[in-house]
């Protein structure tokens, strides 16, 4: 069972939703630049792509913690397995 209050769960879910929304904006920008040919546009696409990859990592690692605190152990362990396979797990 979760050791989080309802308010803590709401805050955690809102935080995750905000991160996902930010990631979607980055993905839209990368997609818009998918046919880039100029060096400037390619550099911009790479910057947004790197930011998106960092956000993916942040979301994954945060999911491990949030799901675990919510008592969703199996989901947390699944996220941990992905993080471990990608060399991101720290413990």
mmCIF file of N, CA, C and O in Angstrom, residues 2-21 58-72:
data_model
loop_
_atom_site.group_PDB
_atom_site.id
_atom_site.type_symbol
_atom_site.label_atom_id
_atom_site.label_comp_id
_atom_site.label_asym_id
_atom_site.label_seq_id
_atom_site.Cartn_x
_atom_site.Cartn_y
_atom_site.Cartn_z
ATOM 1 N N UNK A 2 0.361 2.313 -0.550
ATOM 2 C CA UNK A 2 1.100 3.558 -0.683
ATOM 3 C C UNK A 2 1.309 4.230 0.663
ATOM 4 O O UNK A 2 0.434 4.231 1.523
ATOM 5 N N UNK A 3 2.500 4.821 0.818
ATOM 6 C CA UNK A 3 2.759 5.610 2.015
ATOM 7 C C UNK A 3 2.634 7.103 1.707
ATOM 8 O O UNK A 3 3.058 7.945 2.471
ATOM 9 N N UNK A 4 2.005 7.412 0.574
ATOM 10 C CA UNK A 4 1.798 8.801 0.164
ATOM 11 C C UNK A 4 0.366 9.230 0.458
ATOM 12 O O UNK A 4 -0.551 8.436 0.345
ATOM 13 N N UNK A 5 0.224 10.487 0.798
ATOM 14 C CA UNK A 5 -1.117 11.034 0.973
ATOM 15 C C UNK A 5 -1.707 11.314 -0.406
ATOM 16 O O UNK A 5 -0.984 11.356 -1.408
ATOM 17 N N UNK A 6 -3.006 11.542 -0.438
ATOM 18 C CA UNK A 6 -3.657 11.868 -1.705
ATOM 19 C C UNK A 6 -3.045 13.128 -2.321
ATOM 20 O O UNK A 6 -2.828 13.189 -3.532
ATOM 21 N N UNK A 7 -2.760 14.128 -1.490
ATOM 22 C CA UNK A 7 -2.162 15.366 -1.989
ATOM 23 C C UNK A 7 -0.779 15.105 -2.585
ATOM 24 O O UNK A 7 -0.422 15.682 -3.621
ATOM 25 N N UNK A 8 -0.005 14.254 -1.951
ATOM 26 C CA UNK A 8 1.325 13.919 -2.475
ATOM 27 C C UNK A 8 1.218 13.179 -3.803
ATOM 28 O O UNK A 8 2.018 13.417 -4.720
ATOM 29 N N UNK A 9 0.249 12.311 -3.909
ATOM 30 C CA UNK A 9 0.037 11.586 -5.168
ATOM 31 C C UNK A 9 -0.337 12.559 -6.272
ATOM 32 O O UNK A 9 0.201 12.490 -7.383
ATOM 33 N N UNK A 10 -1.243 13.479 -5.987
ATOM 34 C CA UNK A 10 -1.660 14.474 -6.981
ATOM 35 C C UNK A 10 -0.458 15.304 -7.427
ATOM 36 O O UNK A 10 -0.254 15.529 -8.629
ATOM 37 N N UNK A 11 0.368 15.755 -6.482
ATOM 38 C CA UNK A 11 1.554 16.542 -6.834
ATOM 39 C C UNK A 11 2.510 15.729 -7.701
ATOM 40 O O UNK A 11 3.063 16.238 -8.683
ATOM 41 N N UNK A 12 2.703 14.478 -7.334
ATOM 42 C CA UNK A 12 3.615 13.620 -8.104
ATOM 43 C C UNK A 12 3.100 13.405 -9.524
ATOM 44 O O UNK A 12 3.864 13.501 -10.493
ATOM 45 N N UNK A 13 1.823 13.129 -9.646
ATOM 46 C CA UNK A 13 1.242 12.897 -10.975
ATOM 47 C C UNK A 13 1.299 14.177 -11.807
ATOM 48 O O UNK A 13 1.635 14.136 -13.000
ATOM 49 N N UNK A 14 1.013 15.305 -11.208
ATOM 50 C CA UNK A 14 1.102 16.581 -11.934
ATOM 51 C C UNK A 14 2.531 16.861 -12.381
ATOM 52 O O UNK A 14 2.764 17.351 -13.487
ATOM 53 N N UNK A 15 3.482 16.548 -11.524
ATOM 54 C CA UNK A 15 4.890 16.728 -11.887
ATOM 55 C C UNK A 15 5.280 15.858 -13.061
ATOM 56 O O UNK A 15 5.969 16.307 -13.993
ATOM 57 N N UNK A 16 4.825 14.612 -13.045
ATOM 58 C CA UNK A 16 5.109 13.698 -14.151
ATOM 59 C C UNK A 16 4.431 14.191 -15.433
ATOM 60 O O UNK A 16 5.029 14.142 -16.505
ATOM 61 N N UNK A 17 3.211 14.666 -15.308
ATOM 62 C CA UNK A 17 2.488 15.174 -16.487
ATOM 63 C C UNK A 17 3.193 16.399 -17.066
ATOM 64 O O UNK A 17 3.286 16.549 -18.290
ATOM 65 N N UNK A 18 3.722 17.256 -16.209
ATOM 66 C CA UNK A 18 4.447 18.438 -16.679
ATOM 67 C C UNK A 18 5.719 18.037 -17.418
ATOM 68 O O UNK A 18 6.043 18.612 -18.469
ATOM 69 N N UNK A 19 6.430 17.055 -16.889
ATOM 70 C CA UNK A 19 7.633 16.582 -17.566
ATOM 71 C C UNK A 19 7.287 15.979 -18.920
ATOM 72 O O UNK A 19 7.991 16.195 -19.914
ATOM 73 N N UNK A 20 6.201 15.224 -18.970
ATOM 74 C CA UNK A 20 5.774 14.614 -20.232
ATOM 75 C C UNK A 20 5.384 15.684 -21.249
ATOM 76 O O UNK A 20 5.709 15.579 -22.430
ATOM 77 N N UNK A 21 4.704 16.732 -20.800
ATOM 78 C CA UNK A 21 4.315 17.821 -21.699
ATOM 79 C C UNK A 21 5.552 18.520 -22.252
ATOM 80 O O UNK A 21 5.606 18.850 -23.448
ATOM 81 N N UNK A 58 15.078 11.581 -17.293
ATOM 82 C CA UNK A 58 14.500 12.165 -16.078
ATOM 83 C C UNK A 58 13.136 11.548 -15.772
ATOM 84 O O UNK A 58 12.844 11.195 -14.622
ATOM 85 N N UNK A 59 12.313 11.401 -16.796
ATOM 86 C CA UNK A 59 10.980 10.814 -16.611
ATOM 87 C C UNK A 59 11.101 9.366 -16.144
ATOM 88 O O UNK A 59 10.396 8.946 -15.223
ATOM 89 N N UNK A 60 11.986 8.612 -16.761
ATOM 90 C CA UNK A 60 12.162 7.217 -16.380
ATOM 91 C C UNK A 60 12.610 7.089 -14.926
ATOM 92 O O UNK A 60 12.021 6.331 -14.147
ATOM 93 N N UNK A 61 13.636 7.845 -14.545
ATOM 94 C CA UNK A 61 14.150 7.746 -13.176
ATOM 95 C C UNK A 61 13.132 8.251 -12.151
ATOM 96 O O UNK A 61 12.984 7.663 -11.074
ATOM 97 N N UNK A 62 12.425 9.308 -12.498
ATOM 98 C CA UNK A 62 11.383 9.821 -11.596
ATOM 99 C C UNK A 62 10.247 8.804 -11.461
ATOM 100 O O UNK A 62 9.678 8.645 -10.380
ATOM 101 N N UNK A 63 9.933 8.113 -12.543
ATOM 102 C CA UNK A 63 8.878 7.099 -12.505
ATOM 103 C C UNK A 63 9.211 5.983 -11.513
ATOM 104 O O UNK A 63 8.328 5.498 -10.805
ATOM 105 N N UNK A 64 10.466 5.597 -11.474
ATOM 106 C CA UNK A 64 10.881 4.555 -10.525
ATOM 107 C C UNK A 64 10.526 4.986 -9.110
ATOM 108 O O UNK A 64 9.920 4.229 -8.348
ATOM 109 N N UNK A 65 10.907 6.210 -8.770
ATOM 110 C CA UNK A 65 10.670 6.715 -7.411
ATOM 111 C C UNK A 65 9.190 6.914 -7.123
ATOM 112 O O UNK A 65 8.672 6.456 -6.104
ATOM 113 N N UNK A 66 8.499 7.608 -8.027
ATOM 114 C CA UNK A 66 7.089 7.935 -7.793
ATOM 115 C C UNK A 66 6.240 6.667 -7.707
ATOM 116 O O UNK A 66 5.431 6.515 -6.790
ATOM 117 N N UNK A 67 6.425 5.770 -8.654
ATOM 118 C CA UNK A 67 5.629 4.536 -8.636
ATOM 119 C C UNK A 67 5.916 3.713 -7.384
ATOM 120 O O UNK A 67 5.003 3.143 -6.793
ATOM 121 N N UNK A 68 7.169 3.673 -6.972
ATOM 122 C CA UNK A 68 7.515 2.957 -5.748
ATOM 123 C C UNK A 68 6.840 3.555 -4.532
ATOM 124 O O UNK A 68 6.287 2.833 -3.699
ATOM 125 N N UNK A 69 6.863 4.880 -4.426
ATOM 126 C CA UNK A 69 6.222 5.549 -3.280
ATOM 127 C C UNK A 69 4.705 5.383 -3.298
ATOM 128 O O UNK A 69 4.068 5.387 -2.246
ATOM 129 N N UNK A 70 4.155 5.235 -4.499
ATOM 130 C CA UNK A 70 2.707 5.063 -4.611
ATOM 131 C C UNK A 70 2.292 3.619 -4.307
ATOM 132 O O UNK A 70 1.108 3.312 -4.286
ATOM 133 N N UNK A 71 3.264 2.745 -4.112
ATOM 134 C CA UNK A 71 2.953 1.352 -3.833
ATOM 135 C C UNK A 71 2.782 0.513 -5.084
ATOM 136 O O UNK A 71 2.322 -0.626 -5.023
ATOM 137 N N UNK A 72 3.147 1.061 -6.214
ATOM 138 C CA UNK A 72 3.032 0.346 -7.485
ATOM 139 C C UNK A 72 4.384 -0.319 -7.781
ATOM 140 O O UNK A 72 5.103 0.040 -8.713
#
